[in-house]
PDB file of C-alpha atoms in Angstrom:
ATOM      1  CA  UNK V   1      89.972  70.179  80.742  1.00 84.00           C
ATOM      2  CA  UNK V   2      93.116  71.528  82.536  1.00 87.00           C
ATOM      3  CA  UNK V   3      92.956  70.546  86.418  1.00 91.00           C
ATOM      4  CA  UNK V   4      95.381  71.076  89.490  1.00 96.00           C
ATOM      5  CA  UNK V   5      94.661  68.711  93.173  1.00 96.00           C
ATOM      6  CA  UNK V   6      97.158  69.129  95.690  1.00 97.00           C
ATOM      7  CA  UNK V   7      97.294  67.179  98.377  1.00 97.00           C
ATOM      8  CA  UNK V   8      97.097  67.067 101.763  1.00 97.00           C
ATOM      9  CA  UNK V   9      94.437  70.398 102.355  1.00 96.00           C
ATOM     10  CA  UNK V  10      96.916  70.526 105.347  1.00 97.00           C
ATOM     11  CA  UNK V  11     100.168  69.063 107.318  1.00 98.00           C
ATOM     12  CA  UNK V  12     101.185  69.011 110.324  1.00 98.00           C
ATOM     13  CA  UNK V  13     104.647  68.944 111.039  1.00 97.00           C
ATOM     14  CA  UNK V  14     106.997  69.251 114.011  1.00 97.00           C
ATOM     15  CA  UNK V  15     110.632  71.239 113.720  1.00 97.00           C
ATOM     16  CA  UNK V  16     113.026  69.505 111.645  1.00 97.00           C
ATOM     17  CA  UNK V  17     110.683  66.473 110.204  1.00 97.00           C
ATOM     18  CA  UNK V  18     111.083  66.158 106.780  1.00 98.00           C
ATOM     19  CA  UNK V  19     108.052  65.570 104.122  1.00 98.00           C
ATOM     20  CA  UNK V  20     106.297  65.607 100.760  1.00 98.00           C
ATOM     21  CA  UNK V  21     103.495  68.035  99.127  1.00 98.00           C
ATOM     22  CA  UNK V  22     102.211  66.428  96.056  1.00 98.00           C
ATOM     23  CA  UNK V  23     100.839  67.835  92.859  1.00 98.00           C
ATOM     24  CA  UNK V  24      99.086  66.241  90.242  1.00 98.00           C
ATOM     25  CA  UNK V  25      98.048  67.310  86.895  1.00 96.00           C
ATOM     26  CA  UNK V  26      95.724  67.051  84.087  1.00 94.00           C
ATOM     27  CA  UNK V  27      96.466  69.511  81.308  1.00 90.00           C
ATOM     28  CA  UNK V  28      96.943  70.028  77.525  1.00 87.00           C
ATOM     29  CA  UNK V  29     100.678  70.052  77.020  1.00 88.00           C
ATOM     30  CA  UNK V  30     102.284  71.569  79.515  1.00 90.00           C
ATOM     31  CA  UNK V  31     104.151  74.454  79.036  1.00 90.00           C
ATOM     32  CA  UNK V  32     105.696  74.552  83.066  1.00 93.00           C
ATOM     33  CA  UNK V  33     104.443  74.076  86.553  1.00 96.00           C
ATOM     34  CA  UNK V  34     105.134  76.524  89.552  1.00 96.00           C
ATOM     35  CA  UNK V  35     104.971  76.197  92.915  1.00 97.00           C
ATOM     36  CA  UNK V  36     104.347  79.456  94.979  1.00 96.00           C
ATOM     37  CA  UNK V  37     104.307  79.850  98.799  1.00 97.00           C
ATOM     38  CA  UNK V  38     101.769  82.075 100.185  1.00 96.00           C
ATOM     39  CA  UNK V  39     101.777  83.640 103.471  1.00 96.00           C
ATOM     40  CA  UNK V  40      98.058  84.569 104.890  1.00 92.00           C
ATOM     41  CA  UNK V  41      97.141  88.097 103.556  1.00 92.00           C
ATOM     42  CA  UNK V  42      99.759  87.881 101.036  1.00 94.00           C
ATOM     43  CA  UNK V  43     100.410  87.883  97.512  1.00 95.00           C
ATOM     44  CA  UNK V  44     101.629  84.333  96.250  1.00 95.00           C
ATOM     45  CA  UNK V  45     105.694  84.630  96.625  1.00 95.00           C
ATOM     46  CA  UNK V  46     107.132  82.383  93.055  1.00 93.00           C
ATOM     47  CA  UNK V  47     109.263  79.946  94.635  1.00 95.00           C
ATOM     48  CA  UNK V  48     110.135  77.890  91.640  1.00 94.00           C
ATOM     49  CA  UNK V  49     109.763  76.514  87.741  1.00 94.00           C
ATOM     50  CA  UNK V  50     110.020  73.042  85.869  1.00 95.00           C
ATOM     51  CA  UNK V  51     109.211  72.467  82.622  1.00 93.00           C
ATOM     52  CA  UNK V  52     110.616  68.533  81.996  1.00 92.00           C
ATOM     53  CA  UNK V  53     109.559  65.535  83.516  1.00 94.00           C
ATOM     54  CA  UNK V  54     112.652  64.764  85.737  1.00 96.00           C
ATOM     55  CA  UNK V  55     113.358  68.238  86.532  1.00 96.00           C
ATOM     56  CA  UNK V  56     113.966  68.993  89.725  1.00 97.00           C
ATOM     57  CA  UNK V  57     115.311  72.326  91.846  1.00 97.00           C
ATOM     58  CA  UNK V  58     116.628  73.287  94.986  1.00 97.00           C
ATOM     59  CA  UNK V  59     115.851  76.137  97.059  1.00 94.00           C
ATOM     60  CA  UNK V  60     117.798  76.323 100.925  1.00 95.00           C
ATOM     61  CA  UNK V  61     114.846  73.590 102.579  1.00 96.00           C
ATOM     62  CA  UNK V  62     112.910  73.144  99.495  1.00 98.00           C
ATOM     63  CA  UNK V  63     113.216  70.805  96.729  1.00 98.00           C
ATOM     64  CA  UNK V  64     110.450  70.393  93.537  1.00 98.00           C
ATOM     65  CA  UNK V  65     110.716  67.460  91.236  1.00 98.00           C
ATOM     66  CA  UNK V  66     108.415  66.771  88.060  1.00 97.00           C
ATOM     67  CA  UNK V  67     106.704  64.108  86.446  1.00 95.00           C
ATOM     68  CA  UNK V  68     104.676  63.783  83.730  1.00 92.00           C
ATOM     69  CA  UNK V  69     101.648  63.339  86.551  1.00 95.00           C
ATOM     70  CA  UNK V  70     102.744  65.050  88.876  1.00 97.00           C
ATOM     71  CA  UNK V  71     105.617  67.078  91.319  1.00 98.00           C
ATOM     72  CA  UNK V  72     106.449  66.811  94.763  1.00 98.00           C
ATOM     73  CA  UNK V  73     107.477  69.912  97.124  1.00 98.00           C
ATOM     74  CA  UNK V  74     110.031  68.233  99.581  1.00 98.00           C
ATOM     75  CA  UNK V  75     110.772  70.097 103.051  1.00 98.00           C
ATOM     76  CA  UNK V  76     113.683  68.663 104.712  1.00 98.00           C
ATOM     77  CA  UNK V  77     113.886  69.650 108.246  1.00 97.00           C
ATOM     78  CA  UNK V  78     111.570  72.536 108.087  1.00 97.00           C
ATOM     79  CA  UNK V  79     111.640  75.490 110.740  1.00 97.00           C
ATOM     80  CA  UNK V  80     108.579  76.952 112.100  1.00 97.00           C
ATOM     81  CA  UNK V  81     108.864  80.101 109.761  1.00 97.00           C
ATOM     82  CA  UNK V  82     108.393  77.939 106.420  1.00 97.00           C
ATOM     83  CA  UNK V  83     104.553  77.517 107.948  1.00 98.00           C
ATOM     84  CA  UNK V  84     102.651  78.962 104.628  1.00 97.00           C
ATOM     85  CA  UNK V  85      99.932  77.639 102.252  1.00 97.00           C
ATOM     86  CA  UNK V  86     102.330  76.596  99.183  1.00 98.00           C
ATOM     87  CA  UNK V  87     100.250  76.980  96.327  1.00 97.00           C
ATOM     88  CA  UNK V  88     101.223  74.351  93.145  1.00 97.00           C
ATOM     89  CA  UNK V  89      99.578  76.403  89.764  1.00 96.00           C
ATOM     90  CA  UNK V  90      99.955  74.645  85.246  1.00 94.00           C
ATOM     91  CA  UNK V  91     100.439  76.473  82.203  1.00 92.00           C
ATOM     92  CA  UNK V  92      99.157  74.991  79.045  1.00 88.00           C
ATOM     93  CA  UNK V  93     100.650  75.306  76.174  1.00 83.00           C
ATOM     94  CA  UNK V  94      99.993  78.302  73.812  1.00 78.00           C
ATOM     95  CA  UNK V  95      98.798  79.777  76.458  1.00 81.00           C
ATOM     96  CA  UNK V  96      99.702  82.592  79.468  1.00 80.00           C
ATOM     97  CA  UNK V  97      97.013  81.433  81.995  1.00 87.00           C
ATOM     98  CA  UNK V  98      97.854  79.412  85.308  1.00 91.00           C
ATOM     99  CA  UNK V  99      95.839  77.002  86.207  1.00 92.00           C
ATOM    100  CA  UNK V 100      96.183  76.561  90.342  1.00 94.00           C
ATOM    101  CA  UNK V 101      95.242  73.832  93.149  1.00 95.00           C
ATOM    102  CA  UNK V 102      93.924  75.008  96.014  1.00 94.00           C
ATOM    103  CA  UNK V 103      97.196  74.267  97.334  1.00 96.00           C
ATOM    104  CA  UNK V 104      98.687  73.418 101.327  1.00 97.00           C
ATOM    105  CA  UNK V 105      98.608  74.489 104.352  1.00 97.00           C
ATOM    106  CA  UNK V 106     101.568  73.494 106.599  1.00 98.00           C
ATOM    107  CA  UNK V 107     101.783  74.668 110.088  1.00 98.00           C
ATOM    108  CA  UNK V 108     105.687  73.517 111.936  1.00 98.00           C
ATOM    109  CA  UNK V 109     105.534  73.760 115.179  1.00 97.00           C
ATOM    110  CA  UNK V 110     108.952  73.331 117.701  1.00 95.00           C
TER     111      UNK V 110
ATOM    112  CA  UNK O   1     113.937  92.305  91.371  1.00 69.00           C
ATOM    113  CA  UNK O   2     110.790  91.075  89.458  1.00 86.00           C
ATOM    114  CA  UNK O   3     108.389  93.293  92.030  1.00 93.00           C
ATOM    115  CA  UNK O   4     105.032  93.795  91.787  1.00 95.00           C
ATOM    116  CA  UNK O   5     102.950  96.247  93.857  1.00 96.00           C
ATOM    117  CA  UNK O   6      99.465  96.992  94.984  1.00 97.00           C
ATOM    118  CA  UNK O   7      97.800 100.159  95.506  1.00 97.00           C
ATOM    119  CA  UNK O   8      95.604  99.875  97.959  1.00 97.00           C
ATOM    120  CA  UNK O   9      96.359  97.850 100.001  1.00 97.00           C
ATOM    121  CA  UNK O  10      92.959  97.514 101.573  1.00 97.00           C
ATOM    122  CA  UNK O  11      89.715  98.966 101.212  1.00 97.00           C
ATOM    123  CA  UNK O  12      86.321  99.971 102.567  1.00 97.00           C
ATOM    124  CA  UNK O  13      83.747 101.455 100.174  1.00 95.00           C
ATOM    125  CA  UNK O  14      79.397 101.229 100.540  1.00 96.00           C
ATOM    126  CA  UNK O  15      77.770  99.750  98.275  1.00 97.00           C
ATOM    127  CA  UNK O  16      76.980 101.119  94.577  1.00 96.00           C
ATOM    128  CA  UNK O  17      80.066 103.257  94.170  1.00 97.00           C
ATOM    129  CA  UNK O  18      83.629 102.291  92.717  1.00 97.00           C
ATOM    130  CA  UNK O  19      86.515 101.482  93.774  1.00 97.00           C
ATOM    131  CA  UNK O  20      89.722 101.786  91.685  1.00 97.00           C
ATOM    132  CA  UNK O  21      92.766  98.986  92.444  1.00 97.00           C
ATOM    133  CA  UNK O  22      96.585  99.459  91.050  1.00 97.00           C
ATOM    134  CA  UNK O  23      99.251  97.156  90.314  1.00 96.00           C
ATOM    135  CA  UNK O  24     102.451  98.369  89.036  1.00 95.00           C
ATOM    136  CA  UNK O  25     106.056  96.893  87.755  1.00 93.00           C
ATOM    137  CA  UNK O  26     108.515  98.599  89.445  1.00 94.00           C
ATOM    138  CA  UNK O  27     111.653  97.126  88.449  1.00 90.00           C
ATOM    139  CA  UNK O  28     110.867  95.538  84.759  1.00 89.00           C
ATOM    140  CA  UNK O  29     108.216  95.943  82.443  1.00 89.00           C
ATOM    141  CA  UNK O  30     105.069  94.069  81.782  1.00 88.00           C
ATOM    142  CA  UNK O  31     103.246  93.523  78.281  1.00 83.00           C
ATOM    143  CA  UNK O  32     100.871  91.095  80.156  1.00 90.00           C
ATOM    144  CA  UNK O  33      99.599  91.589  83.888  1.00 94.00           C
ATOM    145  CA  UNK O  34      96.701  89.603  85.481  1.00 95.00           C
ATOM    146  CA  UNK O  35      93.725  89.824  88.086  1.00 97.00           C
ATOM    147  CA  UNK O  36      92.924  87.356  90.744  1.00 96.00           C
ATOM    148  CA  UNK O  37      90.481  86.890  93.239  1.00 96.00           C
ATOM    149  CA  UNK O  38      90.419  85.204  96.379  1.00 94.00           C
ATOM    150  CA  UNK O  39      88.133  84.140  99.010  1.00 90.00           C
ATOM    151  CA  UNK O  40      89.187  83.256 102.111  1.00 86.00           C
ATOM    152  CA  UNK O  41      90.692  79.277 102.389  1.00 82.00           C
ATOM    153  CA  UNK O  42      90.741  79.148  98.545  1.00 87.00           C
ATOM    154  CA  UNK O  43      92.558  79.076  95.775  1.00 88.00           C
ATOM    155  CA  UNK O  44      93.038  81.614  93.253  1.00 92.00           C
ATOM    156  CA  UNK O  45      90.925  82.376  90.393  1.00 93.00           C
ATOM    157  CA  UNK O  46      91.867  83.984  87.625  1.00 94.00           C
ATOM    158  CA  UNK O  47      89.497  87.079  86.429  1.00 96.00           C
ATOM    159  CA  UNK O  48      90.837  88.507  83.221  1.00 95.00           C
ATOM    160  CA  UNK O  49      94.486  88.830  81.454  1.00 93.00           C
ATOM    161  CA  UNK O  50      95.231  92.346  79.848  1.00 91.00           C
ATOM    162  CA  UNK O  51      98.179  93.330  77.461  1.00 87.00           C
ATOM    163  CA  UNK O  52      99.093  96.477  77.366  1.00 83.00           C
ATOM    164  CA  UNK O  53      97.620  98.689  74.359  1.00 81.00           C
ATOM    165  CA  UNK O  54      94.582  96.388  74.361  1.00 84.00           C
ATOM    166  CA  UNK O  55      91.313  95.255  76.037  1.00 87.00           C
ATOM    167  CA  UNK O  56      91.309  92.904  78.689  1.00 92.00           C
ATOM    168  CA  UNK O  57      90.297  89.149  78.216  1.00 93.00           C
ATOM    169  CA  UNK O  58      87.957  88.443  80.615  1.00 95.00           C
ATOM    170  CA  UNK O  59      87.344  84.378  82.289  1.00 94.00           C
ATOM    171  CA  UNK O  60      84.178  83.210  81.316  1.00 94.00           C
ATOM    172  CA  UNK O  61      81.832  84.580  84.078  1.00 94.00           C
ATOM    173  CA  UNK O  62      83.565  87.109  84.863  1.00 95.00           C
ATOM    174  CA  UNK O  63      81.489  90.280  83.774  1.00 94.00           C
ATOM    175  CA  UNK O  64      83.473  93.034  81.515  1.00 92.00           C
ATOM    176  CA  UNK O  65      81.080  95.773  82.780  1.00 94.00           C
ATOM    177  CA  UNK O  66      81.501  95.574  85.944  1.00 96.00           C
ATOM    178  CA  UNK O  67      85.432  94.638  86.307  1.00 96.00           C
ATOM    179  CA  UNK O  68      86.722  97.680  84.183  1.00 95.00           C
ATOM    180  CA  UNK O  69      90.465  97.232  83.800  1.00 94.00           C
ATOM    181  CA  UNK O  70      92.769  99.259  81.605  1.00 90.00           C
ATOM    182  CA  UNK O  71      96.780  98.236  80.994  1.00 89.00           C
ATOM    183  CA  UNK O  72      97.707 102.007  79.989  1.00 82.00           C
ATOM    184  CA  UNK O  73     101.435 101.381  79.991  1.00 89.00           C
ATOM    185  CA  UNK O  74     103.998  98.643  79.937  1.00 89.00           C
ATOM    186  CA  UNK O  75     103.764  99.115  84.289  1.00 92.00           C
ATOM    187  CA  UNK O  76     100.737 100.037  85.172  1.00 93.00           C
ATOM    188  CA  UNK O  77      97.283  98.230  85.303  1.00 94.00           C
ATOM    189  CA  UNK O  78      94.607  99.179  86.772  1.00 95.00           C
ATOM    190  CA  UNK O  79      90.867  97.068  88.112  1.00 97.00           C
ATOM    191  CA  UNK O  80      88.619  99.626  88.683  1.00 97.00           C
ATOM    192  CA  UNK O  81      85.253  97.778  90.381  1.00 97.00           C
ATOM    193  CA  UNK O  82      81.889  99.599  89.104  1.00 96.00           C
ATOM    194  CA  UNK O  83      78.931  99.926  91.321  1.00 96.00           C
ATOM    195  CA  UNK O  84      80.621  98.054  93.836  1.00 96.00           C
ATOM    196  CA  UNK O  85      78.084  94.936  96.239  1.00 96.00           C
ATOM    197  CA  UNK O  86      78.839  93.022  98.788  1.00 96.00           C
ATOM    198  CA  UNK O  87      79.188  89.737  97.007  1.00 95.00           C
ATOM    199  CA  UNK O  88      82.450  91.336  95.990  1.00 96.00           C
ATOM    200  CA  UNK O  89      84.154  91.689  99.131  1.00 96.00           C
ATOM    201  CA  UNK O  90      87.806  89.730  98.106  1.00 96.00           C
ATOM    202  CA  UNK O  91      90.484  89.525  97.528  1.00 97.00           C
ATOM    203  CA  UNK O  92      92.018  91.256  94.672  1.00 98.00           C
ATOM    204  CA  UNK O  93      95.785  89.416  93.922  1.00 97.00           C
ATOM    205  CA  UNK O  94      97.322  91.103  90.234  1.00 97.00           C
ATOM    206  CA  UNK O  95     100.455  89.754  89.220  1.00 96.00           C
ATOM    207  CA  UNK O  96     102.647  90.660  86.034  1.00 93.00           C
ATOM    208  CA  UNK O  97     105.114  88.520  83.306  1.00 88.00           C
ATOM    209  CA  UNK O  98     108.384  90.045  82.794  1.00 81.00           C
ATOM    210  CA  UNK O  99     108.218  91.972  79.126  1.00 70.00           C
ATOM    211  CA  UNK O 100     111.777  89.743  77.430  1.00 67.00           C
ATOM    212  CA  UNK O 101     112.109  86.705  79.554  1.00 62.00           C
ATOM    213  CA  UNK O 102     111.973  83.389  77.735  1.00 66.00           C
ATOM    214  CA  UNK O 103     110.642  81.677  81.102  1.00 70.00           C
ATOM    215  CA  UNK O 104     106.826  82.294  81.977  1.00 78.00           C
ATOM    216  CA  UNK O 105     106.613  82.909  86.030  1.00 85.00           C
ATOM    217  CA  UNK O 106     103.943  85.085  86.695  1.00 89.00           C
ATOM    218  CA  UNK O 107     104.854  87.571  90.049  1.00 93.00           C
ATOM    219  CA  UNK O 108     102.638  88.781  91.804  1.00 95.00           C
ATOM    220  CA  UNK O 109     101.678  92.059  93.881  1.00 96.00           C
ATOM    221  CA  UNK O 110     100.421  91.828  98.173  1.00 97.00           C
ATOM    222  CA  UNK O 111      97.536  92.083  96.957  1.00 97.00           C
ATOM    223  CA  UNK O 112      94.479  94.623  97.626  1.00 98.00           C
ATOM    224  CA  UNK O 113      91.572  93.697 100.536  1.00 97.00           C
ATOM    225  CA  UNK O 114      88.259  94.820  99.333  1.00 97.00           C
ATOM    226  CA  UNK O 115      84.872  95.172 101.856  1.00 97.00           C
ATOM    227  CA  UNK O 116      82.175  95.916 100.397  1.00 97.00           C
ATOM    228  CA  UNK O 117      79.498  97.737 103.414  1.00 96.00           C
TER     229      UNK O 117
END
């Protein structure tokens, strides 16, 4: 069964304190792994797609990496505006469906 | 680019009535749209996948006669919650996949908060 597990559930950081969020997955043939950001009461905002092990993508203070079993979202020198829930999702080959993890709720304090 | 809108953003209805939620892709055409439900502090659960011009595919446990989905054009899908009950209160979010994209990203709408009293 396709499954996504994210850790930690919640993370509190001081502004400028870098850290990483983990997304472990099992999937029958990975078509893509997706990272989204979700603010309270809003829909998810697309961040990255990773397709193969070894791939990395960056956007501002965020960097996503992928191995055959997990993905990391690295946050460098976070700011309070980075506070949000970060969702990881996988798409198995031959399907359009996304399987979401439960997310990591990030709070960055000034 | 890749903007998806939903209407209404929130709705309150009485038990037993029906509610329609619209999902539009504003700057792209979407052959496939998806409907999700999200309960407080939980992740997104896929309800159904809708393809333009054909019947929606519902996930296991989702009542197709209760949650009616219509995808009449490449930019519009609607979800109608029929005979709503308080347990249907939730945050409903749609997403769309770009018709011409070789990638598989789904772009999400802002969500609709449904409260059934």
